mmCIF file with all atom_site columns, C-alpha atoms in Angstrom:
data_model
loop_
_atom_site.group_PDB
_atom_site.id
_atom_site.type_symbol
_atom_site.label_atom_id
_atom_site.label_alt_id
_atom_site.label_comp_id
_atom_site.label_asym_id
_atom_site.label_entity_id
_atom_site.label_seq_id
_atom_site.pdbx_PDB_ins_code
_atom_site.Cartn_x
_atom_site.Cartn_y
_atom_site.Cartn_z
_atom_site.occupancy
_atom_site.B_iso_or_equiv
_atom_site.pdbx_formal_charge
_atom_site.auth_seq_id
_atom_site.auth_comp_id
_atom_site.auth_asym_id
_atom_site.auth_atom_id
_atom_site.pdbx_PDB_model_num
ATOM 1   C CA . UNK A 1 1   ? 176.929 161.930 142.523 1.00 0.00 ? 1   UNK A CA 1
ATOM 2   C CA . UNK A 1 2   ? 177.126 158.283 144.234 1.00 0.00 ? 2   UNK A CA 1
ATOM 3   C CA . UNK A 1 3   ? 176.796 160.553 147.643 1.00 0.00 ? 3   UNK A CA 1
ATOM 4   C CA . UNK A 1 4   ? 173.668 162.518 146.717 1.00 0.00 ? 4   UNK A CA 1
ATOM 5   C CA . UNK A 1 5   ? 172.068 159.369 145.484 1.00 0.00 ? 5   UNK A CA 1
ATOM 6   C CA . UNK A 1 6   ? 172.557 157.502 148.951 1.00 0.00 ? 6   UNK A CA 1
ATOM 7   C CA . UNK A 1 7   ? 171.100 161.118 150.920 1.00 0.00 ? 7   UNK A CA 1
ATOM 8   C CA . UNK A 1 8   ? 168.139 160.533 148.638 1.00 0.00 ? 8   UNK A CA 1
ATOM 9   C CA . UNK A 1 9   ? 167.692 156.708 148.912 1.00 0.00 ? 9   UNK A CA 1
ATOM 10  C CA . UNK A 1 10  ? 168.164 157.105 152.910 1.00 0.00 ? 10  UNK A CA 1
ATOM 11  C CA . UNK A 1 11  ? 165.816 159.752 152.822 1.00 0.00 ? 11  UNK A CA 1
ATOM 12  C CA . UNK A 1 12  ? 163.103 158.074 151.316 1.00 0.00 ? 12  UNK A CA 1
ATOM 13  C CA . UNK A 1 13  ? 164.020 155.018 153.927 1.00 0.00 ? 13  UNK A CA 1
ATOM 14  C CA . UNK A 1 14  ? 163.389 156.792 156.522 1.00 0.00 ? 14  UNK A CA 1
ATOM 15  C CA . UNK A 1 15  ? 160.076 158.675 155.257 1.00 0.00 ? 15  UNK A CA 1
ATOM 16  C CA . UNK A 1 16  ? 158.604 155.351 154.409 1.00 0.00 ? 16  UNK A CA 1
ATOM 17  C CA . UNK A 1 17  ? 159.928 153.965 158.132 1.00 0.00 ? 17  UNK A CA 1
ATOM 18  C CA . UNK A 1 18  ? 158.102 157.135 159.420 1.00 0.00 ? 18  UNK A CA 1
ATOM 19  C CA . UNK A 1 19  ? 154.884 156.483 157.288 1.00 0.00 ? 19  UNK A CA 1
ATOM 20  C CA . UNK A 1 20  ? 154.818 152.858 158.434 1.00 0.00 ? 20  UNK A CA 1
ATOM 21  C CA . UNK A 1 21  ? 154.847 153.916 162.114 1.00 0.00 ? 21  UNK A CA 1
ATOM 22  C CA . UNK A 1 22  ? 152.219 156.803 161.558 1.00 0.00 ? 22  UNK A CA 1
ATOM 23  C CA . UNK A 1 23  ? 149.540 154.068 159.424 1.00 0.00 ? 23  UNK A CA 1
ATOM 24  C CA . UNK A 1 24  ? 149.882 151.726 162.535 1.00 0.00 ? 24  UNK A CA 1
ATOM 25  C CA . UNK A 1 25  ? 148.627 154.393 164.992 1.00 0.00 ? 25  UNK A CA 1
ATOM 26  C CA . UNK A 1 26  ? 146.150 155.247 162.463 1.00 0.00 ? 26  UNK A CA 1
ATOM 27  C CA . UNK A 1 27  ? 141.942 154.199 162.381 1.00 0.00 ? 27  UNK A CA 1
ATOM 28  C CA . UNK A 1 28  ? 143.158 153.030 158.630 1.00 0.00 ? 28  UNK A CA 1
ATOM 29  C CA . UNK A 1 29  ? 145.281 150.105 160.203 1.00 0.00 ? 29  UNK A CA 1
ATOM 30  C CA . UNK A 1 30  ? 142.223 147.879 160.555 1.00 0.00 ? 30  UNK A CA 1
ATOM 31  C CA . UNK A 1 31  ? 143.030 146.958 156.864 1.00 0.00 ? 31  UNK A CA 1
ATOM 32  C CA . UNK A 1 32  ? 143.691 143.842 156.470 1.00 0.00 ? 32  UNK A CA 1
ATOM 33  C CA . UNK A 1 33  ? 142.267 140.663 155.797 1.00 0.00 ? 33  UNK A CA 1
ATOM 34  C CA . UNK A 1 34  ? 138.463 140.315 157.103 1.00 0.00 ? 34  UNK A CA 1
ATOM 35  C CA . UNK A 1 35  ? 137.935 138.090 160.776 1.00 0.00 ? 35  UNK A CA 1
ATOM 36  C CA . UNK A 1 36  ? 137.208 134.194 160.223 1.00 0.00 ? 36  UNK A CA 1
ATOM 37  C CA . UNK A 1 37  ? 133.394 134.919 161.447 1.00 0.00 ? 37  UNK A CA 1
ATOM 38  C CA . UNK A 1 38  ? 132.880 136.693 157.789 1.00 0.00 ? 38  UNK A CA 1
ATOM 39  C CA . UNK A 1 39  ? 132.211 134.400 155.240 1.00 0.00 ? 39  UNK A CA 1
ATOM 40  C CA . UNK A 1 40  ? 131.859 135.259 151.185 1.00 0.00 ? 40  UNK A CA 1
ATOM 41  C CA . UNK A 1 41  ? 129.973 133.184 148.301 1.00 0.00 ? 41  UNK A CA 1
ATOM 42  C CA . UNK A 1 42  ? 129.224 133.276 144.763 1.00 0.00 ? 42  UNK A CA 1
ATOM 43  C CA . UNK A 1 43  ? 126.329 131.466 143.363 1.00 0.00 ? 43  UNK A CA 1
ATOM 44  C CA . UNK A 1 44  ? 125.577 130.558 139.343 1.00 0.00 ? 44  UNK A CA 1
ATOM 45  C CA . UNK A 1 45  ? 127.264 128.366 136.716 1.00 0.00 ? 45  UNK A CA 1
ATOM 46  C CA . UNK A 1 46  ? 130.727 128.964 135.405 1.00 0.00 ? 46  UNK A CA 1
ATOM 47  C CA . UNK A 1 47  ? 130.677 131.941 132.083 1.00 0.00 ? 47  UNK A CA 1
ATOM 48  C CA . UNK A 1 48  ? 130.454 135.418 131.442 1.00 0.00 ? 48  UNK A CA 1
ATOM 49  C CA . UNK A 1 49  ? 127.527 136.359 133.758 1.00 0.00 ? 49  UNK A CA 1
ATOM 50  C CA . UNK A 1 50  ? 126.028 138.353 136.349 1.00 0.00 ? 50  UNK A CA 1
ATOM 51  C CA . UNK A 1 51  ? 126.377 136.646 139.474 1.00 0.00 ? 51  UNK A CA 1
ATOM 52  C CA . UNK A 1 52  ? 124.911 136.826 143.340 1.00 0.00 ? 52  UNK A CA 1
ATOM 53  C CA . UNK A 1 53  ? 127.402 137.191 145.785 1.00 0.00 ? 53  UNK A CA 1
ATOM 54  C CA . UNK A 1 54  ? 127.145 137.068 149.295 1.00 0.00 ? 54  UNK A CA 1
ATOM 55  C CA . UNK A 1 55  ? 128.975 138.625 152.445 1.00 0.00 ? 55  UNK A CA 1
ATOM 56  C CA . UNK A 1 56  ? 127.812 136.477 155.889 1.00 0.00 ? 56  UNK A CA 1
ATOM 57  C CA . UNK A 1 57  ? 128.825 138.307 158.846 1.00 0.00 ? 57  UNK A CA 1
ATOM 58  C CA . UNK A 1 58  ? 128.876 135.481 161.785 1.00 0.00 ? 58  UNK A CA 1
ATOM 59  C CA . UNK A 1 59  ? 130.727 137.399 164.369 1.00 0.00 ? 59  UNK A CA 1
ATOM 60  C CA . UNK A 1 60  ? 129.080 139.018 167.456 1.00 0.00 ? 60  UNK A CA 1
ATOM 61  C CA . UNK A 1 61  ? 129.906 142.433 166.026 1.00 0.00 ? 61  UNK A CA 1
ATOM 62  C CA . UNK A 1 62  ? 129.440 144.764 163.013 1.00 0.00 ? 62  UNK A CA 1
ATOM 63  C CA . UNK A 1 63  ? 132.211 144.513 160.373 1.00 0.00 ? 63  UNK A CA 1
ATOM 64  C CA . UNK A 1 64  ? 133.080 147.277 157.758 1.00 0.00 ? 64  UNK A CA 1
ATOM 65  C CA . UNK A 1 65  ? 134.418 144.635 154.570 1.00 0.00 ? 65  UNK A CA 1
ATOM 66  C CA . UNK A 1 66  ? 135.065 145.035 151.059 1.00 0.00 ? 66  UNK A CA 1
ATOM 67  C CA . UNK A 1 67  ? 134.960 141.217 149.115 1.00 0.00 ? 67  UNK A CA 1
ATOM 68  C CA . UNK A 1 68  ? 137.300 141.483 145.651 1.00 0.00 ? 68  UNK A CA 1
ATOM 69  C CA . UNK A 1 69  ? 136.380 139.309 143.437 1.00 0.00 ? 69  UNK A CA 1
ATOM 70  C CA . UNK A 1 70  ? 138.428 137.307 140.883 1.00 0.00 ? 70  UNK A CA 1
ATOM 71  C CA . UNK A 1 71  ? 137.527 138.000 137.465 1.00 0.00 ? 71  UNK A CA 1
ATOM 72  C CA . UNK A 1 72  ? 134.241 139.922 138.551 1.00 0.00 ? 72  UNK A CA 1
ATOM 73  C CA . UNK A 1 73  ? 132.839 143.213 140.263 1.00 0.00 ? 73  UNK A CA 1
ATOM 74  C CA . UNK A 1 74  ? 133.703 143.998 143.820 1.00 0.00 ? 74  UNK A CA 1
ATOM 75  C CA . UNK A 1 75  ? 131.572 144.873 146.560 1.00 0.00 ? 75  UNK A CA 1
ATOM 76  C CA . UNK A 1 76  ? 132.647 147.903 147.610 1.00 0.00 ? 76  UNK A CA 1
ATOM 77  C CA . UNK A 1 77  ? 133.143 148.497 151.073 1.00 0.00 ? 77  UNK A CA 1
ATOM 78  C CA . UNK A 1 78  ? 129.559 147.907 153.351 1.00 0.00 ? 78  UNK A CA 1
ATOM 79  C CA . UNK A 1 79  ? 129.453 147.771 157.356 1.00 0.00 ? 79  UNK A CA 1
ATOM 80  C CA . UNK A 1 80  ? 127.239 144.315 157.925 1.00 0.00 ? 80  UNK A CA 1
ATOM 81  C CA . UNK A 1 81  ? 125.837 143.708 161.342 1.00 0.00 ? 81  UNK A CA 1
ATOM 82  C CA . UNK A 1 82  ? 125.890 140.347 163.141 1.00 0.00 ? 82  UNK A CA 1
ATOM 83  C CA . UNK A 1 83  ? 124.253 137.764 161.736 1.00 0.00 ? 83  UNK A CA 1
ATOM 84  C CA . UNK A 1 84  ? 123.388 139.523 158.316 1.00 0.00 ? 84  UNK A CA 1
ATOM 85  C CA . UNK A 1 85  ? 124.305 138.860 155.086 1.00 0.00 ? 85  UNK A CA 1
ATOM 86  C CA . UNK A 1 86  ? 124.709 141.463 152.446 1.00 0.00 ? 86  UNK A CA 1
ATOM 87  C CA . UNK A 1 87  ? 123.610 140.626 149.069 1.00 0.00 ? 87  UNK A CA 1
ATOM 88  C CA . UNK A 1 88  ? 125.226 142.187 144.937 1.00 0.00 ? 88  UNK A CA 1
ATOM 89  C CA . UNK A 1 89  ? 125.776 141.450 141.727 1.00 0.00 ? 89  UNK A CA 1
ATOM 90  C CA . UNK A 1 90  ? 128.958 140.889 140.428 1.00 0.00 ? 90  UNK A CA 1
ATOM 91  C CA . UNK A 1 91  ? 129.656 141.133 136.955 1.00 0.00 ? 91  UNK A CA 1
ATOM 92  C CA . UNK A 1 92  ? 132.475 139.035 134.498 1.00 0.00 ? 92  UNK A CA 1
ATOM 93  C CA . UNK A 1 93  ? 133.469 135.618 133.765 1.00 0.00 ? 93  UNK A CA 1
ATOM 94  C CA . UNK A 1 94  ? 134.049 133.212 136.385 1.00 0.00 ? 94  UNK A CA 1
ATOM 95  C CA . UNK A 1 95  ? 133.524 134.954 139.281 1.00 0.00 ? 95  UNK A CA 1
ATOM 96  C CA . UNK A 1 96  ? 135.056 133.399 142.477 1.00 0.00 ? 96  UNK A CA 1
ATOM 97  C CA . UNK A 1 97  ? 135.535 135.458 146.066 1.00 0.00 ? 97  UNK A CA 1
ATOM 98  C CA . UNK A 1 98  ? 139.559 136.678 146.153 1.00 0.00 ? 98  UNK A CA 1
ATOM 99  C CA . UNK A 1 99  ? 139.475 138.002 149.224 1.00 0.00 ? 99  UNK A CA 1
ATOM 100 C CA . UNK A 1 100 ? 137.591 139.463 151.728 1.00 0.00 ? 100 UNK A CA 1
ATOM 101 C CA . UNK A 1 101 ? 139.615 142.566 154.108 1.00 0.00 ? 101 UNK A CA 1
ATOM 102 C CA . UNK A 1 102 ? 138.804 145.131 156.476 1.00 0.00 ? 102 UNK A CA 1
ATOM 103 C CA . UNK A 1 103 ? 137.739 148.484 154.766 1.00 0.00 ? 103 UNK A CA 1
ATOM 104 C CA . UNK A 1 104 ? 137.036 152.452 156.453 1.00 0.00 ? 104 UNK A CA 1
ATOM 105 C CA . UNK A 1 105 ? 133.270 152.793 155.709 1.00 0.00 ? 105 UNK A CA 1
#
């Protein structure tokens, strides 16, 4: 029994080694965390409201990004051009920008 277990576990090694390799060669391996040049912000008081958030794109080139929010509504992912700044609401209590990572449009 102790063999078929370590067949199984080595197995499953080696398909997640394999699956590794393949998502590097992949378009999806632009995931990740979002370039310096993209910027987030949250405007409004502390409490359970609806909030503006904003995603600043300052890089010389479009960016597909998805901001998650702590304790709030994310974005979603949006492609922003240079210079732009996309605009939504996000919804809870206390809202504060997470993160902000490369997404597939």
């Amino acid at each position: 029994m102790k063999f078929h277990t370590r067949l199984i576990s080595g197995a499953v090694a080696g398909l997640a080694l394999t699956a590794g390799t393949v998502g590097l060669a992949s378009p999806a391996a632009a995931a990740g965390t979002a370039p310096p040049c993209v910027h987030g912000t949250v405007d409004g008081a502390s409490g359970p409201v609806a909030k503006t958030a904003y995603i600043t794109n300052d890089c010389s080139f479009n960016v597909a990004v998805d901001m998650v929010m702590s304790n709030g509504t994310d974005s979603g992912c949006v492609t922003i051009s240079p210079t732009r700044t996309y605009q939504f609401q996000s919804w809870g209590n206390n809202q504060r920008v997470f993160a902000i990572n490369n997404c597939q449009p």
